[in-house]
mmCIF file of C-alpha atoms in Angstrom:
data_model
loop_
_atom_site.group_PDB
_atom_site.id
_atom_site.type_symbol
_atom_site.label_atom_id
_atom_site.label_comp_id
_atom_site.label_asym_id
_atom_site.label_seq_id
_atom_site.Cartn_x
_atom_site.Cartn_y
_atom_site.Cartn_z
ATOM 1 C CA MET A 1 69.740 102.268 81.923
ATOM 2 C CA GLU A 2 70.405 105.223 79.468
ATOM 3 C CA ASP A 3 71.509 104.420 75.956
ATOM 4 C CA VAL A 4 75.068 103.276 75.670
ATOM 5 C CA THR A 5 77.235 105.899 74.113
ATOM 6 C CA PRO A 6 79.853 105.265 71.436
ATOM 7 C CA TRP A 7 82.734 105.839 73.876
ATOM 8 C CA GLN A 8 81.190 103.352 76.349
ATOM 9 C CA GLN A 9 80.689 100.818 73.704
ATOM 10 C CA GLN A 10 84.368 101.266 72.657
ATOM 11 C CA PHE A 11 85.472 100.971 76.273
ATOM 12 C CA CYS A 12 83.648 97.740 76.818
ATOM 13 C CA ASN A 13 85.147 96.333 73.550
ATOM 14 C CA GLU A 14 88.610 97.432 74.402
ATOM 15 C CA HIS A 15 88.350 95.936 77.913
ATOM 16 C CA LYS A 16 86.526 92.873 76.925
ATOM 17 C CA LEU A 17 83.572 93.791 79.306
ATOM 18 C CA PRO A 18 79.978 92.791 79.026
ATOM 19 C CA ILE A 19 77.742 95.831 78.215
ATOM 20 C CA THR A 20 76.095 95.499 81.714
ATOM 21 C CA TYR A 21 79.298 96.990 83.159
ATOM 22 C CA ILE A 22 77.915 100.421 82.055
ATOM 23 C CA SER A 23 74.777 99.980 83.944
ATOM 24 C CA GLN A 24 76.612 98.662 87.074
ATOM 25 C CA PHE A 25 78.555 101.813 87.143
ATOM 26 C CA ASP A 26 75.759 104.414 86.232
ATOM 27 C CA HIS A 27 75.711 105.677 89.923
ATOM 28 C CA ALA A 28 79.549 106.039 90.054
ATOM 29 C CA LEU A 29 79.710 107.880 86.801
ATOM 30 C CA SER A 30 76.767 110.171 87.865
ATOM 31 C CA TRP A 31 78.806 110.834 91.111
ATOM 32 C CA PHE A 32 81.994 111.448 88.986
ATOM 33 C CA LYS A 33 80.358 113.915 86.810
ATOM 34 C CA LYS A 34 78.897 115.880 89.798
ATOM 35 C CA GLU A 35 82.154 115.902 91.711
ATOM 36 C CA VAL A 36 84.821 116.206 89.134
ATOM 37 C CA LEU A 37 83.761 117.278 85.623
ATOM 38 C CA ASP A 38 83.072 120.953 86.282
ATOM 39 C CA GLN A 39 85.884 121.640 88.652
ATOM 40 C CA SER A 40 88.342 124.248 87.554
ATOM 41 C CA ASN A 41 91.483 123.038 89.586
ATOM 42 C CA PRO A 42 93.401 119.912 88.693
ATOM 43 C CA LEU A 43 91.896 117.000 90.787
ATOM 44 C CA CYS A 44 93.695 113.871 92.032
ATOM 45 C CA ILE A 45 91.113 110.938 92.402
ATOM 46 C CA ALA A 46 92.150 107.970 94.294
ATOM 47 C CA VAL A 47 90.331 104.543 93.752
ATOM 48 C CA SER A 48 91.040 102.188 96.467
ATOM 49 C CA GLY A 49 89.948 98.506 96.981
ATOM 50 C CA CYS A 50 91.360 95.098 97.575
ATOM 51 C CA GLN A 51 93.221 92.996 94.983
ATOM 52 C CA GLY A 52 91.075 92.005 91.943
ATOM 53 C CA SER A 53 88.140 94.398 92.887
ATOM 54 C CA GLY A 54 88.190 96.180 89.509
ATOM 55 C CA LYS A 55 90.208 99.176 90.494
ATOM 56 C CA SER A 56 92.175 99.484 87.260
ATOM 57 C CA THR A 57 89.136 99.016 85.120
ATOM 58 C CA LEU A 58 87.185 101.612 86.940
ATOM 59 C CA SER A 59 90.131 104.070 86.714
ATOM 60 C CA ALA A 60 90.265 103.499 83.027
ATOM 61 C CA TYR A 61 86.467 103.963 82.844
ATOM 62 C CA PHE A 62 86.741 107.320 84.527
ATOM 63 C CA VAL A 63 89.626 108.531 82.287
ATOM 64 C CA ALA A 64 87.711 107.390 79.106
ATOM 65 C CA TYR A 65 84.711 109.327 80.328
ATOM 66 C CA LEU A 66 86.766 112.545 80.743
ATOM 67 C CA LYS A 67 88.394 112.276 77.495
ATOM 68 C CA SER A 68 84.997 111.872 75.833
ATOM 69 C CA GLN A 69 84.124 115.284 77.550
ATOM 70 C CA GLY A 70 87.208 117.012 76.085
ATOM 71 C CA LYS A 71 89.055 116.735 79.392
ATOM 72 C CA MET A 72 92.765 115.801 79.715
ATOM 73 C CA ALA A 73 93.224 112.853 82.132
ATOM 74 C CA GLU A 74 95.604 110.080 82.981
ATOM 75 C CA SER A 75 95.675 107.166 85.360
ATOM 76 C CA VAL A 76 98.420 105.333 87.248
ATOM 77 C CA SER A 77 98.403 102.496 89.691
ATOM 78 C CA ILE A 78 100.342 102.716 92.954
ATOM 79 C CA ASP A 79 101.798 99.323 91.860
ATOM 80 C CA ASP A 80 103.637 101.309 89.192
ATOM 81 C CA PHE A 81 105.649 102.942 91.865
ATOM 82 C CA TYR A 82 106.975 99.649 93.356
ATOM 83 C CA PHE A 83 110.725 99.627 94.011
ATOM 84 C CA SER A 84 113.000 97.351 92.046
ATOM 85 C CA LYS A 85 113.855 93.748 93.311
ATOM 86 C CA ALA A 86 117.401 95.052 94.251
ATOM 87 C CA LYS A 87 115.847 97.901 96.262
ATOM 88 C CA ARG A 88 113.474 95.608 98.065
ATOM 89 C CA LEU A 89 116.147 93.150 98.730
ATOM 90 C CA ALA A 90 118.044 95.926 100.530
ATOM 91 C CA LEU A 91 114.791 96.797 102.459
ATOM 92 C CA SER A 92 114.364 93.177 103.440
ATOM 93 C CA LYS A 93 117.895 93.248 104.963
ATOM 94 C CA GLN A 94 117.321 96.518 106.677
ATOM 95 C CA TYR A 95 113.924 95.936 108.183
ATOM 96 C CA ALA A 96 112.428 92.340 107.770
ATOM 97 C CA PRO A 97 112.639 89.638 105.157
ATOM 98 C CA PRO A 98 109.196 89.779 103.773
ATOM 99 C CA PHE A 99 109.933 93.305 102.247
ATOM 100 C CA VAL A 100 111.635 91.422 99.504
ATOM 101 C CA THR A 101 108.126 90.893 98.101
ATOM 102 C CA ARG A 102 106.242 93.742 96.509
ATOM 103 C CA GLY A 103 102.916 94.796 97.934
ATOM 104 C CA ALA A 104 102.931 96.272 101.486
ATOM 105 C CA PRO A 105 103.566 99.957 102.342
ATOM 106 C CA GLY A 106 107.129 100.373 102.204
ATOM 107 C CA THR A 107 107.742 98.759 98.863
ATOM 108 C CA HIS A 108 106.653 101.777 96.815
ATOM 109 C CA ASP A 109 108.818 104.714 95.931
ATOM 110 C CA ILE A 110 106.447 107.143 97.775
ATOM 111 C CA GLU A 111 108.766 110.192 97.103
ATOM 112 C CA GLN A 112 108.358 109.670 93.436
ATOM 113 C CA ALA A 113 104.623 109.323 93.681
ATOM 114 C CA ILE A 114 104.347 112.516 95.822
ATOM 115 C CA THR A 115 106.508 114.425 93.221
ATOM 116 C CA ALA A 116 104.443 113.133 90.335
ATOM 117 C CA VAL A 117 101.103 114.285 92.012
ATOM 118 C CA ASN A 118 102.539 117.626 93.178
ATOM 119 C CA ARG A 119 103.844 118.404 89.667
ATOM 120 C CA PHE A 120 100.437 117.450 88.211
ATOM 121 C CA LYS A 121 98.756 119.836 90.552
ATOM 122 C CA GLN A 122 101.206 122.575 89.577
ATOM 123 C CA GLY A 123 100.403 121.968 85.910
ATOM 124 C CA LYS A 124 104.029 121.108 85.379
ATOM 125 C CA PRO A 125 105.369 118.179 83.087
ATOM 126 C CA PHE A 126 105.813 114.893 85.101
ATOM 127 C CA VAL A 127 106.658 111.257 84.473
ATOM 128 C CA LEU A 128 104.616 108.236 85.518
ATOM 129 C CA PRO A 129 106.614 105.019 85.866
ATOM 130 C CA ARG A 130 105.334 101.698 84.794
ATOM 131 C CA PHE A 131 105.998 98.327 86.659
ATOM 132 C CA ASP A 132 106.309 94.989 84.778
ATOM 133 C CA LYS A 133 104.616 92.533 87.260
ATOM 134 C CA ALA A 134 105.689 89.503 85.208
ATOM 135 C CA MET A 135 109.329 90.475 85.666
ATOM 136 C CA ASP A 136 108.799 91.814 89.107
ATOM 137 C CA ASP A 137 110.814 95.004 88.188
ATOM 138 C CA PRO A 138 110.068 98.421 86.843
ATOM 139 C CA HIS A 139 109.877 98.789 82.998
ATOM 140 C CA PRO A 140 112.773 100.586 81.415
ATOM 141 C CA GLU A 141 112.322 104.317 81.613
ATOM 142 C CA GLU A 142 111.634 104.664 77.922
ATOM 143 C CA LYS A 143 108.320 102.822 78.645
ATOM 144 C CA TRP A 144 107.419 105.188 81.247
ATOM 145 C CA THR A 145 104.622 107.864 80.561
ATOM 146 C CA SER A 146 105.756 111.330 80.113
ATOM 147 C CA VAL A 147 103.038 113.926 80.687
ATOM 148 C CA ASN A 148 103.902 117.086 79.013
ATOM 149 C CA THR A 149 100.560 118.709 78.720
ATOM 150 C CA LYS A 150 98.462 120.154 81.639
ATOM 151 C CA LEU A 151 95.920 117.603 82.914
ATOM 152 C CA ASP A 152 92.519 118.250 84.336
ATOM 153 C CA VAL A 153 92.406 114.884 86.474
ATOM 154 C CA LEU A 154 94.870 112.276 87.600
ATOM 155 C CA VAL A 155 93.329 109.002 88.788
ATOM 156 C CA VAL A 156 95.531 107.055 91.223
ATOM 157 C CA GLU A 157 94.454 103.482 92.041
ATOM 158 C CA GLY A 158 95.836 101.162 94.618
ATOM 159 C CA TRP A 159 94.740 98.500 97.269
ATOM 160 C CA CYS A 160 95.969 100.578 100.312
ATOM 161 C CA LEU A 161 95.144 104.040 99.367
ATOM 162 C CA GLY A 162 93.464 106.071 102.074
ATOM 163 C CA LEU A 163 94.231 103.550 104.860
ATOM 164 C CA PRO A 164 94.928 104.834 108.420
ATOM 165 C CA HIS A 165 97.703 103.253 110.390
ATOM 166 C CA GLN A 166 96.788 100.745 113.252
ATOM 167 C CA THR A 167 97.642 101.101 117.005
ATOM 168 C CA ALA A 168 100.410 99.004 118.566
ATOM 169 C CA ALA A 169 97.709 96.998 120.312
ATOM 170 C CA GLN A 170 96.072 96.158 117.009
ATOM 171 C CA LEU A 171 99.394 94.579 115.808
ATOM 172 C CA THR A 172 99.752 92.118 118.766
ATOM 173 C CA GLU A 173 97.693 89.137 117.454
ATOM 174 C CA SER A 174 98.652 87.438 114.174
ATOM 175 C CA CYS A 175 95.765 87.318 111.504
ATOM 176 C CA ASN A 176 97.071 84.307 109.540
ATOM 177 C CA ALA A 177 99.966 81.675 109.101
ATOM 178 C CA PHE A 178 102.072 84.188 107.288
ATOM 179 C CA GLU A 179 102.217 86.444 110.275
ATOM 180 C CA ALA A 180 102.321 83.705 112.930
ATOM 181 C CA GLN A 181 105.231 81.881 111.324
ATOM 182 C CA GLY A 182 106.933 84.591 109.149
ATOM 183 C CA ASP A 183 106.615 87.363 111.543
ATOM 184 C CA PRO A 184 106.428 86.130 115.001
ATOM 185 C CA GLU A 185 108.246 89.161 116.488
ATOM 186 C CA ARG A 186 105.982 91.667 114.636
ATOM 187 C CA LEU A 187 108.993 93.265 113.123
ATOM 188 C CA TYR A 188 107.445 93.265 109.536
ATOM 189 C CA ARG A 189 103.869 94.343 110.355
ATOM 190 C CA SER A 190 105.286 97.024 112.747
ATOM 191 C CA GLN A 191 107.437 98.512 110.014
ATOM 192 C CA VAL A 192 104.650 98.319 107.450
ATOM 193 C CA ASN A 193 102.571 100.187 110.017
ATOM 194 C CA SER A 194 105.205 102.828 110.405
ATOM 195 C CA PHE A 195 105.589 103.486 106.717
ATOM 196 C CA LEU A 196 101.650 103.654 106.544
ATOM 197 C CA LYS A 197 101.541 106.104 109.380
ATOM 198 C CA THR A 198 104.241 108.568 107.869
ATOM 199 C CA ASP A 199 105.205 108.543 104.254
ATOM 200 C CA TYR A 200 102.037 107.222 102.873
ATOM 201 C CA GLN A 201 99.743 109.704 104.761
ATOM 202 C CA ARG A 202 101.738 112.585 102.896
ATOM 203 C CA LEU A 203 100.723 110.974 99.670
ATOM 204 C CA PHE A 204 96.977 110.268 100.853
ATOM 205 C CA ARG A 205 96.549 113.982 101.804
ATOM 206 C CA LEU A 206 97.154 115.020 98.130
ATOM 207 C CA PHE A 207 94.008 113.088 97.125
ATOM 208 C CA ASP A 208 90.908 115.268 96.427
ATOM 209 C CA ARG A 209 88.363 112.481 96.271
ATOM 210 C CA LEU A 210 88.422 108.913 97.492
ATOM 211 C CA VAL A 211 86.436 106.005 95.844
ATOM 212 C CA PHE A 212 86.427 102.810 97.717
ATOM 213 C CA LEU A 213 85.477 99.496 96.005
ATOM 214 C CA ASN A 214 84.522 97.517 99.078
ATOM 215 C CA GLY A 215 84.915 93.713 98.407
ATOM 216 C CA GLN A 216 83.483 92.926 101.933
ATOM 217 C CA SER A 217 85.527 89.963 102.571
ATOM 218 C CA PHE A 218 89.098 88.781 102.311
ATOM 219 C CA GLU A 219 87.791 85.450 100.994
ATOM 220 C CA HIS A 220 86.942 87.196 97.871
ATOM 221 C CA VAL A 221 90.400 88.155 97.280
ATOM 222 C CA LEU A 222 91.783 84.887 96.308
ATOM 223 C CA ARG A 223 89.059 84.364 93.856
ATOM 224 C CA TRP A 224 89.544 87.858 92.223
ATOM 225 C CA ARG A 225 93.370 87.605 92.303
ATOM 226 C CA LEU A 226 93.363 84.250 90.479
ATOM 227 C CA GLU A 227 91.179 85.712 87.877
ATOM 228 C CA GLN A 228 93.558 88.597 87.580
ATOM 229 C CA GLU A 229 96.583 86.456 87.182
ATOM 230 C CA HIS A 230 94.993 84.234 84.567
ATOM 231 C CA LYS A 231 94.503 87.411 82.473
ATOM 232 C CA LEU A 232 98.050 88.382 83.023
ATOM 233 C CA ILE A 233 99.347 85.013 81.857
ATOM 234 C CA GLU A 234 97.089 85.299 78.770
ATOM 235 C CA ARG A 235 98.527 88.566 77.900
ATOM 236 C CA CYS A 236 102.081 88.111 78.844
ATOM 237 C CA GLY A 237 102.783 84.459 78.976
ATOM 238 C CA LYS A 238 104.151 84.727 82.516
ATOM 239 C CA GLY A 239 102.500 84.723 85.899
ATOM 240 C CA MET A 240 102.070 82.901 89.285
ATOM 241 C CA SER A 241 100.592 79.630 90.032
ATOM 242 C CA GLU A 242 97.578 79.177 92.305
ATOM 243 C CA GLN A 243 99.838 78.005 95.280
ATOM 244 C CA GLN A 244 101.983 81.084 94.622
ATOM 245 C CA ILE A 245 98.921 83.403 94.563
ATOM 246 C CA GLU A 246 97.653 81.972 97.973
ATOM 247 C CA ALA A 247 101.025 82.670 99.546
ATOM 248 C CA PHE A 248 101.410 85.943 97.850
ATOM 249 C CA ILE A 249 98.185 87.398 99.064
ATOM 250 C CA GLN A 250 98.509 86.501 102.774
ATOM 251 C CA PRO A 251 100.638 89.490 103.628
ATOM 252 C CA PHE A 252 97.826 91.697 102.232
ATOM 253 C CA GLN A 253 95.176 90.185 104.602
ATOM 254 C CA ARG A 254 95.689 92.543 107.665
ATOM 255 C CA LEU A 255 95.418 95.750 105.787
ATOM 256 C CA THR A 256 92.697 94.524 103.432
ATOM 257 C CA GLU A 257 90.378 93.712 106.348
ATOM 258 C CA TRP A 258 91.428 97.026 108.001
ATOM 259 C CA GLY A 259 90.383 98.812 104.903
ATOM 260 C CA ILE A 260 86.909 97.087 104.907
ATOM 261 C CA LYS A 261 86.566 98.244 108.347
ATOM 262 C CA THR A 262 87.710 101.806 108.101
ATOM 263 C CA LEU A 263 87.431 103.276 104.598
ATOM 264 C CA PRO A 264 83.606 103.394 104.459
ATOM 265 C CA ASP A 265 83.945 106.249 106.939
ATOM 266 C CA ARG A 266 86.820 107.920 105.077
ATOM 267 C CA CYS A 267 85.789 107.806 101.383
ATOM 268 C CA ASP A 268 83.670 109.961 99.280
ATOM 269 C CA LEU A 269 81.989 107.214 97.311
ATOM 270 C CA GLU A 270 81.664 103.617 98.418
ATOM 271 C CA LEU A 271 80.807 100.781 95.976
ATOM 272 C CA VAL A 272 79.931 97.618 97.811
ATOM 273 C CA LEU A 273 80.715 94.479 95.780
ATOM 274 C CA SER A 274 79.238 91.043 95.822
ATOM 275 C CA LYS A 275 81.411 87.891 95.447
ATOM 276 C CA ASP A 276 81.079 88.122 91.603
ATOM 277 C CA ARG A 277 81.889 91.851 91.874
ATOM 278 C CA SER A 278 78.396 93.079 91.041
ATOM 279 C CA ILE A 279 77.715 96.353 92.818
ATOM 280 C CA ILE A 280 74.981 95.848 95.339
ATOM 281 C CA LEU A 281 75.178 99.159 97.136
ATOM 282 C CA ASN A 282 76.351 102.675 96.296
ATOM 283 C CA ASN A 283 77.124 105.105 99.188
ATOM 284 C CA ASP A 284 77.851 108.708 98.791
ATOM 285 C CA TYR A 285 79.447 110.572 101.679
ATOM 286 C CA LYS A 286 79.642 114.272 102.277
ATOM 287 C CA GLN A 287 82.809 115.078 104.417
#
């Protein structure tokens, strides 16, 4: 590993990471330098991966690197574009009851996300919303991030970014108890698939590069999601119990496993993770 630079040491300190994080992501940073650093046009970089895979941390690492190089950069999570509880309640009444819970395609304000990315690419001022997961509602607008200077790079991270839709035949069989008992007529998964096929692809087409953190197995998600929630509770004093987490992640299983199957062929950089989130394989793809 090359010597750790001051900005890397500061990053690890701020994020309470072991210094070995730097060597783990040497390849990813080298790829990022090559693909992003010297580009003259504004680039939107998507970081996709299952819950708890480290998307937010990697996105922040990319942004910290860019700033160390004198570039203007910002990051946002697709989670920050979640609809309010009131809006999701309305969606649940319009389409299917599970839409009241945040997470799946259909529960994000995709038009707002598309507007933000387009304005970024045009070099115009834009606003990034921020979502309060502990309260399950957007933060007040005064806590949103106003971007009034031209950025070189915008990093967008999210669990479903880059996913293609599924066929009707693929929706037939239930993948877990949530689908078997909570969506026996397939109304929910079909509507999620419809949102993914239409509105979400419009957003995905705006991404210039796609990085995929491949968690390999849905079994890893519960472990990682519990770790994530414990950190949220430490920081905010509020969060979900283990039983609530187990129930919360079931609606994510179908598309998480679909991403593991399809995104290696659709991404520009794949980082394959072990169960402890160590990178065990790096794959660059030229498309």
